mmCIF file of C-alpha atoms and ligand atoms in Angstrom:
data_model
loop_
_atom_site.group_PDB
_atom_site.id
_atom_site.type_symbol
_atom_site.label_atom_id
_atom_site.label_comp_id
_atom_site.label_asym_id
_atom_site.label_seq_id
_atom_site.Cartn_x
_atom_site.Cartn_y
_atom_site.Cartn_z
ATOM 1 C CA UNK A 1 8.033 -0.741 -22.395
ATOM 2 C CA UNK A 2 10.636 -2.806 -20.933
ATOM 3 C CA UNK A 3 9.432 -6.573 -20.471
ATOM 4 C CA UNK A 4 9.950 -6.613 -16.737
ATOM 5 C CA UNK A 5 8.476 -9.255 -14.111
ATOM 6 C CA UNK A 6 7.128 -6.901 -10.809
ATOM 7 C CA UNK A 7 6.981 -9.142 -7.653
ATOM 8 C CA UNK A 8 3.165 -9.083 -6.432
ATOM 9 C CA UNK A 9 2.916 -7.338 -3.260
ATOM 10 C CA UNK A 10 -0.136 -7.884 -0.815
ATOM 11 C CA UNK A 11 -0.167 -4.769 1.599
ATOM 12 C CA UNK A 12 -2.494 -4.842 5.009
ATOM 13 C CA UNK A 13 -3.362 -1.144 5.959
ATOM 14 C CA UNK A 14 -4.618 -1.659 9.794
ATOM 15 C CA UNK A 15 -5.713 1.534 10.079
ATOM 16 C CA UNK A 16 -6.369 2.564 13.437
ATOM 17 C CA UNK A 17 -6.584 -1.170 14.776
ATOM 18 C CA UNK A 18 -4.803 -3.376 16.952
ATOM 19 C CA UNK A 19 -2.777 -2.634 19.962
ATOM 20 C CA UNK A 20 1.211 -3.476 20.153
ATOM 21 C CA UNK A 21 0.251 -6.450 22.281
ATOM 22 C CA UNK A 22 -2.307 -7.474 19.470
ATOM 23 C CA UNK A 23 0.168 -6.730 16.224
ATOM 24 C CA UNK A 24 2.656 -8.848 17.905
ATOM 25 C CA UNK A 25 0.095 -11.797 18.610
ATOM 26 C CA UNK A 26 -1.391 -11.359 14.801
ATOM 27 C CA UNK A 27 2.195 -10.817 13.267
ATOM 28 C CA UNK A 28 3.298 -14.355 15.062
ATOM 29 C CA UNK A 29 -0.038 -15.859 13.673
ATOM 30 C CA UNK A 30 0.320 -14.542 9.686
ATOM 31 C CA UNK A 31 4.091 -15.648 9.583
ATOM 32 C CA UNK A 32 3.040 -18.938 11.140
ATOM 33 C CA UNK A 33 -0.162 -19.057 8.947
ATOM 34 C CA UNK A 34 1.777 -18.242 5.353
ATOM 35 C CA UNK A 35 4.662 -20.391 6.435
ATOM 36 C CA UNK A 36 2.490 -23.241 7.447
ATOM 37 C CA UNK A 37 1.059 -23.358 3.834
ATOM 38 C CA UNK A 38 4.297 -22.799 2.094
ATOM 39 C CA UNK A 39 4.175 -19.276 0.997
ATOM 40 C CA UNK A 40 6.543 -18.140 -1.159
ATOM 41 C CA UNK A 41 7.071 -14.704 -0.158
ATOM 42 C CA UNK A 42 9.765 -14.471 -2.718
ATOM 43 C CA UNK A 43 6.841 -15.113 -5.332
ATOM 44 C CA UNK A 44 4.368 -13.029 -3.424
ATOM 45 C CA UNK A 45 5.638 -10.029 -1.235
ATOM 46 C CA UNK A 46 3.333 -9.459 1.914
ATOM 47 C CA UNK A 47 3.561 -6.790 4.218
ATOM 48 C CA UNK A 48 1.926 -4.881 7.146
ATOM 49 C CA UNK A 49 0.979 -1.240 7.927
ATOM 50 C CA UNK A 50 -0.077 -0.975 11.405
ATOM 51 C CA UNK A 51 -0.436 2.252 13.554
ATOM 52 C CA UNK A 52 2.830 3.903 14.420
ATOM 53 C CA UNK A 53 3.020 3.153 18.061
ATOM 54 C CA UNK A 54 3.109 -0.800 17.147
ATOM 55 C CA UNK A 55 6.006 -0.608 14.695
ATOM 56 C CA UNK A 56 8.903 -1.299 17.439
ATOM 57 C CA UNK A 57 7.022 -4.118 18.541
ATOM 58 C CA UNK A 58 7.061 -5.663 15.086
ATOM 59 C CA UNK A 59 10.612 -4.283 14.206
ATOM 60 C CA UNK A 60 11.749 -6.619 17.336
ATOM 61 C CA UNK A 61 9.393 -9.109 16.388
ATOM 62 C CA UNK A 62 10.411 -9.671 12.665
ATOM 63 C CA UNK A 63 14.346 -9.117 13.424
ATOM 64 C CA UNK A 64 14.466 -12.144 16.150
ATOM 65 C CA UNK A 65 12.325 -14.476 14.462
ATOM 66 C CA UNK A 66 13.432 -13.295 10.999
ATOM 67 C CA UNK A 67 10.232 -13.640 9.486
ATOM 68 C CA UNK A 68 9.628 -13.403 6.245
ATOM 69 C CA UNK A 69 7.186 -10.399 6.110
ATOM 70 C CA UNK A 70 7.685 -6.646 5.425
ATOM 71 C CA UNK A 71 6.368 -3.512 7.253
ATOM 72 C CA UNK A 72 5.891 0.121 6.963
ATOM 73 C CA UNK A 73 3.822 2.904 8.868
ATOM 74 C CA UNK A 74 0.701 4.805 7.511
ATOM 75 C CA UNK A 75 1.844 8.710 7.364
ATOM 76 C CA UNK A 76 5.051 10.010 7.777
ATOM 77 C CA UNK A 77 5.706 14.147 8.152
ATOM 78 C CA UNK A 78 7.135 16.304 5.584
ATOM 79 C CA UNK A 79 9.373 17.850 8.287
ATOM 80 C CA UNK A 80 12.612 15.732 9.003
ATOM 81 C CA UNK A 81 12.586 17.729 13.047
ATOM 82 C CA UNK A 82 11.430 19.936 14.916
ATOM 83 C CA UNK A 83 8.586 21.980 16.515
ATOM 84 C CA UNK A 84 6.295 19.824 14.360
ATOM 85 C CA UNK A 85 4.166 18.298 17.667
ATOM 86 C CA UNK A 86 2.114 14.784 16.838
ATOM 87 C CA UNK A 87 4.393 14.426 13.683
ATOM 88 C CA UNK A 88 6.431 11.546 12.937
ATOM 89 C CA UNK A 89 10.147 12.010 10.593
ATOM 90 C CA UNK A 90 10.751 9.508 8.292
ATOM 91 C CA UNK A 91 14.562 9.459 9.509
ATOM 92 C CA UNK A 92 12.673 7.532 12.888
ATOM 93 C CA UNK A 93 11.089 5.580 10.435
ATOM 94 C CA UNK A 94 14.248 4.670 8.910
ATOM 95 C CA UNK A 95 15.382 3.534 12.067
ATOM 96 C CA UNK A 96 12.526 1.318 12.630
ATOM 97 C CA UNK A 97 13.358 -0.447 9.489
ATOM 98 C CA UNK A 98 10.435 0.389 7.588
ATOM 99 C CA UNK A 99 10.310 -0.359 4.212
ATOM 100 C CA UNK A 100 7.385 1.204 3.284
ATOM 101 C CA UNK A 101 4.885 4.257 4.189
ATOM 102 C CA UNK A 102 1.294 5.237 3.352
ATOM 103 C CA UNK A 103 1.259 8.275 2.043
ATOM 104 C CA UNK A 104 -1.894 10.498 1.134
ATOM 105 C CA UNK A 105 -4.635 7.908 1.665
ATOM 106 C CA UNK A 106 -8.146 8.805 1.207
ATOM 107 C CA UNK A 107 -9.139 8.528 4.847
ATOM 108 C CA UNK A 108 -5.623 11.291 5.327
ATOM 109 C CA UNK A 109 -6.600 13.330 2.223
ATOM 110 C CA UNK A 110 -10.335 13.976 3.602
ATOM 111 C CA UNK A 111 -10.416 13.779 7.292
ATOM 112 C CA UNK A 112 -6.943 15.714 7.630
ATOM 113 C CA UNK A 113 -6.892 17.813 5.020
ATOM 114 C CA UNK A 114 -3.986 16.871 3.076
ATOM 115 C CA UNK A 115 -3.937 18.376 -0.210
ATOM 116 C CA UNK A 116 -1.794 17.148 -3.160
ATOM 117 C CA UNK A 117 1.047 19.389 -2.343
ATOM 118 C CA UNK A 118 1.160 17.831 1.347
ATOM 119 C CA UNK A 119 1.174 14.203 -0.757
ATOM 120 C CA UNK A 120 3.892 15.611 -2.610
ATOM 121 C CA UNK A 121 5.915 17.022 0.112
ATOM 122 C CA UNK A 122 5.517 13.407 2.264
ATOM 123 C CA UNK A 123 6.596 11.681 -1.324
ATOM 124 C CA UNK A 124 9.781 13.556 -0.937
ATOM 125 C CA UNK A 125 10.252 13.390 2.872
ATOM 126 C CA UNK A 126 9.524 9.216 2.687
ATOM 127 C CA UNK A 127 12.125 9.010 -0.466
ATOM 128 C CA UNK A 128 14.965 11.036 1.265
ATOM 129 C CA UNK A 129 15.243 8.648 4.165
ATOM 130 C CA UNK A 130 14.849 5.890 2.011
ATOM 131 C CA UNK A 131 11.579 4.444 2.903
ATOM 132 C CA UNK A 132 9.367 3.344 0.168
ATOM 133 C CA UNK A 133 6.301 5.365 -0.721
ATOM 134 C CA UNK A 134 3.085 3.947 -1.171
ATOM 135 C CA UNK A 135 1.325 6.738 -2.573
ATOM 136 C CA UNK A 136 -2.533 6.728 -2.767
ATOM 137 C CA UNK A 137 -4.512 8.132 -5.421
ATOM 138 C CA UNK A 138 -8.538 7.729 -6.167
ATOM 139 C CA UNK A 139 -11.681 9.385 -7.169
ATOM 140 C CA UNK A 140 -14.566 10.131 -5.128
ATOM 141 C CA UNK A 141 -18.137 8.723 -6.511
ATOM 142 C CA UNK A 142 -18.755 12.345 -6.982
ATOM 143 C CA UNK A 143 -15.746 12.336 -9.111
ATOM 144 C CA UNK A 144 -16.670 9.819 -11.215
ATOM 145 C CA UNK A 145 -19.603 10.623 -12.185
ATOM 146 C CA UNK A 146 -17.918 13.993 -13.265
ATOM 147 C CA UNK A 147 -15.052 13.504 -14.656
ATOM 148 C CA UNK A 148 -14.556 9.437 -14.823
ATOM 149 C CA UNK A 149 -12.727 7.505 -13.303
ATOM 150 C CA UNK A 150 -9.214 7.816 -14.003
ATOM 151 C CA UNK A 151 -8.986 12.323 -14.349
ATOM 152 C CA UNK A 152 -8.550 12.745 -10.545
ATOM 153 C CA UNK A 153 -6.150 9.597 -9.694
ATOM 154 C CA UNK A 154 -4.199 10.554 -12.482
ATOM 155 C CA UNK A 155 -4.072 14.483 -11.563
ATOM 156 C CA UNK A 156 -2.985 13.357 -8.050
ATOM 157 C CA UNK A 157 -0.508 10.890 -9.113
ATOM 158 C CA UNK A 158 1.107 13.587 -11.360
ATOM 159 C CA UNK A 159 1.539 15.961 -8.441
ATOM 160 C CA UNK A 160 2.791 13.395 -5.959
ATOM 161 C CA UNK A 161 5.722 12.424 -8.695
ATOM 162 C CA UNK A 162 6.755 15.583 -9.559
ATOM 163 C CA UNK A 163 10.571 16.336 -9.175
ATOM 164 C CA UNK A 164 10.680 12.763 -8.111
ATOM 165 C CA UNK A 165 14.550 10.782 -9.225
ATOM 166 C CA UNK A 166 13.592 8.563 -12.425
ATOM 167 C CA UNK A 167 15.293 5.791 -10.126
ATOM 168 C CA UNK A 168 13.081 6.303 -6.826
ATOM 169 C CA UNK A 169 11.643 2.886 -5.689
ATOM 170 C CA UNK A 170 7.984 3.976 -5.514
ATOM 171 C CA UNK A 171 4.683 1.991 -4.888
ATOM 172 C CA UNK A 172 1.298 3.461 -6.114
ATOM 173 C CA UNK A 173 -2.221 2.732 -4.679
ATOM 174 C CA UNK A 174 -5.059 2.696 -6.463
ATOM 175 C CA UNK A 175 -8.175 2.827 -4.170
ATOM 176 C CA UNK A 176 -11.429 4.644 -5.491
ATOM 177 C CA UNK A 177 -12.998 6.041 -2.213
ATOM 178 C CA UNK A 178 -16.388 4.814 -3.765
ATOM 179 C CA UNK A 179 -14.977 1.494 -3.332
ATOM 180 C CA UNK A 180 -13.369 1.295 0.411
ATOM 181 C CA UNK A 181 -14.758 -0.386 3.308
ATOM 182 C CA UNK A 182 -18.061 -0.020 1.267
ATOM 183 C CA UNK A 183 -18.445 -3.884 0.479
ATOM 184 C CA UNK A 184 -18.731 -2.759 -2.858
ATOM 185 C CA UNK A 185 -14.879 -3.410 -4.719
ATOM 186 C CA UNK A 186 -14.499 -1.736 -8.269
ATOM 187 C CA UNK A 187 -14.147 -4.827 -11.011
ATOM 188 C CA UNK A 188 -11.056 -5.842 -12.106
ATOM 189 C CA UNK A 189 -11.496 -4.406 -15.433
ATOM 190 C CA UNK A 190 -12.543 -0.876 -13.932
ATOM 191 C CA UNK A 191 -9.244 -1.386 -12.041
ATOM 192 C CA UNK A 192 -6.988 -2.246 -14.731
ATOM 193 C CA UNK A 193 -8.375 0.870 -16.615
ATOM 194 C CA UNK A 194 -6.896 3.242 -14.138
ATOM 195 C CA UNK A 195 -4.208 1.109 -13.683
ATOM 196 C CA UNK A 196 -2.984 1.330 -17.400
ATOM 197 C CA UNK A 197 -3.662 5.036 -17.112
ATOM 198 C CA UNK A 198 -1.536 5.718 -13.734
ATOM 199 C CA UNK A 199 1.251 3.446 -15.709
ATOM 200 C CA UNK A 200 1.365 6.211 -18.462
ATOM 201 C CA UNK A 201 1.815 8.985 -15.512
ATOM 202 C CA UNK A 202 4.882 6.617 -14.190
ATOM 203 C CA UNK A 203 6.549 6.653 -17.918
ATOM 204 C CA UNK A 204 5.613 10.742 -18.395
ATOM 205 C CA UNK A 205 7.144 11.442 -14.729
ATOM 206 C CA UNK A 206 9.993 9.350 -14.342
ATOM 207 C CA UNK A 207 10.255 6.877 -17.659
ATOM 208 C CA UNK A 208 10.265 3.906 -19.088
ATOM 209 C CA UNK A 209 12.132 1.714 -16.755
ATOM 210 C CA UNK A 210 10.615 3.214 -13.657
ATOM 211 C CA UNK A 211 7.138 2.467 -15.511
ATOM 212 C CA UNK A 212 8.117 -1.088 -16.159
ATOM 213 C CA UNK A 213 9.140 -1.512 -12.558
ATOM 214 C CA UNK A 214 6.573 0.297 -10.271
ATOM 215 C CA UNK A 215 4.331 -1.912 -8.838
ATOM 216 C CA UNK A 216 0.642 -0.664 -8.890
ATOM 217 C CA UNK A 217 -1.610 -2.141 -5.949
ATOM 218 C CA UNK A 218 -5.714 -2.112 -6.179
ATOM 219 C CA UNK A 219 -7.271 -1.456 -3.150
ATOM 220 C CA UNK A 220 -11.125 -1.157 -2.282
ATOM 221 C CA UNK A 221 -12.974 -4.089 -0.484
ATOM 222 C CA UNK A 222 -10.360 -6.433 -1.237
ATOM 223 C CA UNK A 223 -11.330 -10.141 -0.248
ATOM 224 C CA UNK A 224 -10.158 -13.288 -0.300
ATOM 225 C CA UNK A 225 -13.221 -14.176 -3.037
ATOM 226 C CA UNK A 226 -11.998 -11.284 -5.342
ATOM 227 C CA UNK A 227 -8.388 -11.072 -5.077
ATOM 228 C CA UNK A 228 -7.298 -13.534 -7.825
ATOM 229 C CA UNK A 229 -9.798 -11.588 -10.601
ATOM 230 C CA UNK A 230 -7.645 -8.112 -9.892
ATOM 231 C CA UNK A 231 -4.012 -9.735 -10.170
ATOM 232 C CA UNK A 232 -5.305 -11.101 -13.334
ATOM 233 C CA UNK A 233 -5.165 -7.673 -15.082
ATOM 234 C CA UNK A 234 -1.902 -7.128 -16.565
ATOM 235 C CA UNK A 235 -1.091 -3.628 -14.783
ATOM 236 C CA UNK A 236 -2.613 -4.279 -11.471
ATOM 237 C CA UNK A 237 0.317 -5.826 -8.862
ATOM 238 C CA UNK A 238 -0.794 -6.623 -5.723
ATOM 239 C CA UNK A 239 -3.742 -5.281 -3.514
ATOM 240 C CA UNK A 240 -3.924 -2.583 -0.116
ATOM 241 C CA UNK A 241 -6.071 -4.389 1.727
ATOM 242 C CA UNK A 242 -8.186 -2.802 4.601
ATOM 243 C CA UNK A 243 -10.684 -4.535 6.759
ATOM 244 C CA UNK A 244 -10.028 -7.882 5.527
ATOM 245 C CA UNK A 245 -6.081 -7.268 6.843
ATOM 246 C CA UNK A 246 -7.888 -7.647 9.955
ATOM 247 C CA UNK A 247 -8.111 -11.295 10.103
ATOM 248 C CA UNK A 248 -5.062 -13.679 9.911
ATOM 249 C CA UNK A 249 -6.846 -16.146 7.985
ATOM 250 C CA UNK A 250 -8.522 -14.355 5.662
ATOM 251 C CA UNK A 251 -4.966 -11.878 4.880
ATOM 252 C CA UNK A 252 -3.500 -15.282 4.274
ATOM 253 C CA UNK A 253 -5.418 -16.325 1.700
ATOM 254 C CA UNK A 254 -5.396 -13.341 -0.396
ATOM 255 C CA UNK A 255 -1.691 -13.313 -0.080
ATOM 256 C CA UNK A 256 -1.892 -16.762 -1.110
ATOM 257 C CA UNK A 257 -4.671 -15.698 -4.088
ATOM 258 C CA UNK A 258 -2.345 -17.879 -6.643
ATOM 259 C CA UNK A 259 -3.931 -20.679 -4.885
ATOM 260 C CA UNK A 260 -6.866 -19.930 -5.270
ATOM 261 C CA UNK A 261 -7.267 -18.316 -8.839
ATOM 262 C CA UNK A 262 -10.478 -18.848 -10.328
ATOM 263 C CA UNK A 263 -12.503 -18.760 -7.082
HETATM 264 P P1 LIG B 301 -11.070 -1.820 2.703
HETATM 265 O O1 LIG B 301 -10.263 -3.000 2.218
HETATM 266 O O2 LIG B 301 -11.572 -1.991 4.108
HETATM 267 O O3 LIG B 301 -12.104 -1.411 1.729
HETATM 268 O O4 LIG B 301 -10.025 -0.589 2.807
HETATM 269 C C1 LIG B 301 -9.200 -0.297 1.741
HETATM 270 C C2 LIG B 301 -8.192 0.684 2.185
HETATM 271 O O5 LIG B 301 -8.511 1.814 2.478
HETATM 272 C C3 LIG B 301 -6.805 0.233 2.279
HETATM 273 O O6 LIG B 301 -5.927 1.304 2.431
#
């Protein structure tokens, strides 16, 4: 494989948090926060997923004060218009200047039913208006204890990449639904396991280069305290970070885990 560096990218997923008045107030307080301790957010990309109806508030927010700090949304539809109601196009995405989407996260995959084809289809939607996918892949604990760890992320990252341009700018998630908002993160050598293995999925779908380039994020009770151990392992890039995205302070210092390495 290509000896390529792949910029470290710390992603907060709100979820279903925080107001428009409240993501401008905690967008102000990150930049301030990672600026205030030097952050090099050329070193260590950071960005923010809040809930769609926020995302012009932080467009505005970022474009003034030019900060530093990247943003994307958490679905996006598969439709580009139309009679689609509650659905969002990534072309208004576009126009928001998102960089990034969430696409086919756990919490999406179970509570609304989206099957890999629906992943797939969003892949393809997210990609044609040139917003970055962040696709999600991971195993239930039923899954692991039947098939292991890696069968069912690796099955869903194949489906989600097929047809898929060898030079598409993709991100992929890792985040074992055992693992999320449970308290209870995989280790970083469980991590790196499924890691390596999604990596081989990148070179089979779309080659070498793209492989060598695609940053893959762990995600899964992501702290401050266990940040540094993941982005030790050589094929994990950066973290999706849930709950702890929640608090300024605490985001900041896992962006900032190169600071902290060996906590
Ligand atoms: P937690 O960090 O709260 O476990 O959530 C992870 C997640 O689902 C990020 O998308």
């Amino acid at each position: 494989m290509a000896a390529v560096t792949r910029t470290p990218f710390i992603a907060g997923n709100w979820k279903m948090n925080l107001d428009h008045l409240q993501a401008i107030a905690f967008v102000q307080k990150l930049a301030w926060s990672l600026q205030d301790a030097k952050h090099d957010f050329d070193a260590v990309e950071v960005a923010v997923f809040p809930p769609f109806t926020d995302l012009r508030s932080v467009q505005t927010l970022v474009s003034a004060d030019k900060l530093p700090l990247g943003y994307g949304a958490q679905d996006v539809s598969a439709q580009d218009s139309g009679a689609f109601t509650g659905e969002i196009s990534g072309a208004f995405l576009s126009q928001l200047e998102c960089g990034y989407v969430i696409i086919g996260h756990s919490e999406r995959r179970t509570l609304h039913n989206e099957t890999d084809d629906v992943v797939h289809a969003k892949t393809a939607a997210a990609l044609k208006h040139g917003v970055t996918p962040v696709i999600c892949v991971g195993e239930t604990a039923e899954d692991l204890e039947k098939h292991g760890s890696s069968a069912v992320p690796v099955a869903q990252l194949r489906a989600a990449l097929e047809g898929v341009a060898s030079d598409a700018d993709v991100v992929v998630a890792y985040e074992p639904v055992w693992a999320i908002g449970s308290g209870q993160a995989a280790t970083p050598d469980q991590a790196e396991q499924v890691a390596a293995a999604l990596r081989t999925v990148i070179t089979e779908s779309l080659g070498e280069d793209a492989a060598g380039r695609t940053r893959i994020l762990y995600g899964g009770s992501v702290k401050s305290g266990n940040i540094a151990g993941f982005m030790r392992e050589p094929n994990v890039d950066g973290a999706l970070v849930g709950g702890a995205s929640l608090d300024v302070t605490e985001f900041s210092n896992i962006a900032r885990y190169q600071k902290h390495v060996g906590v």
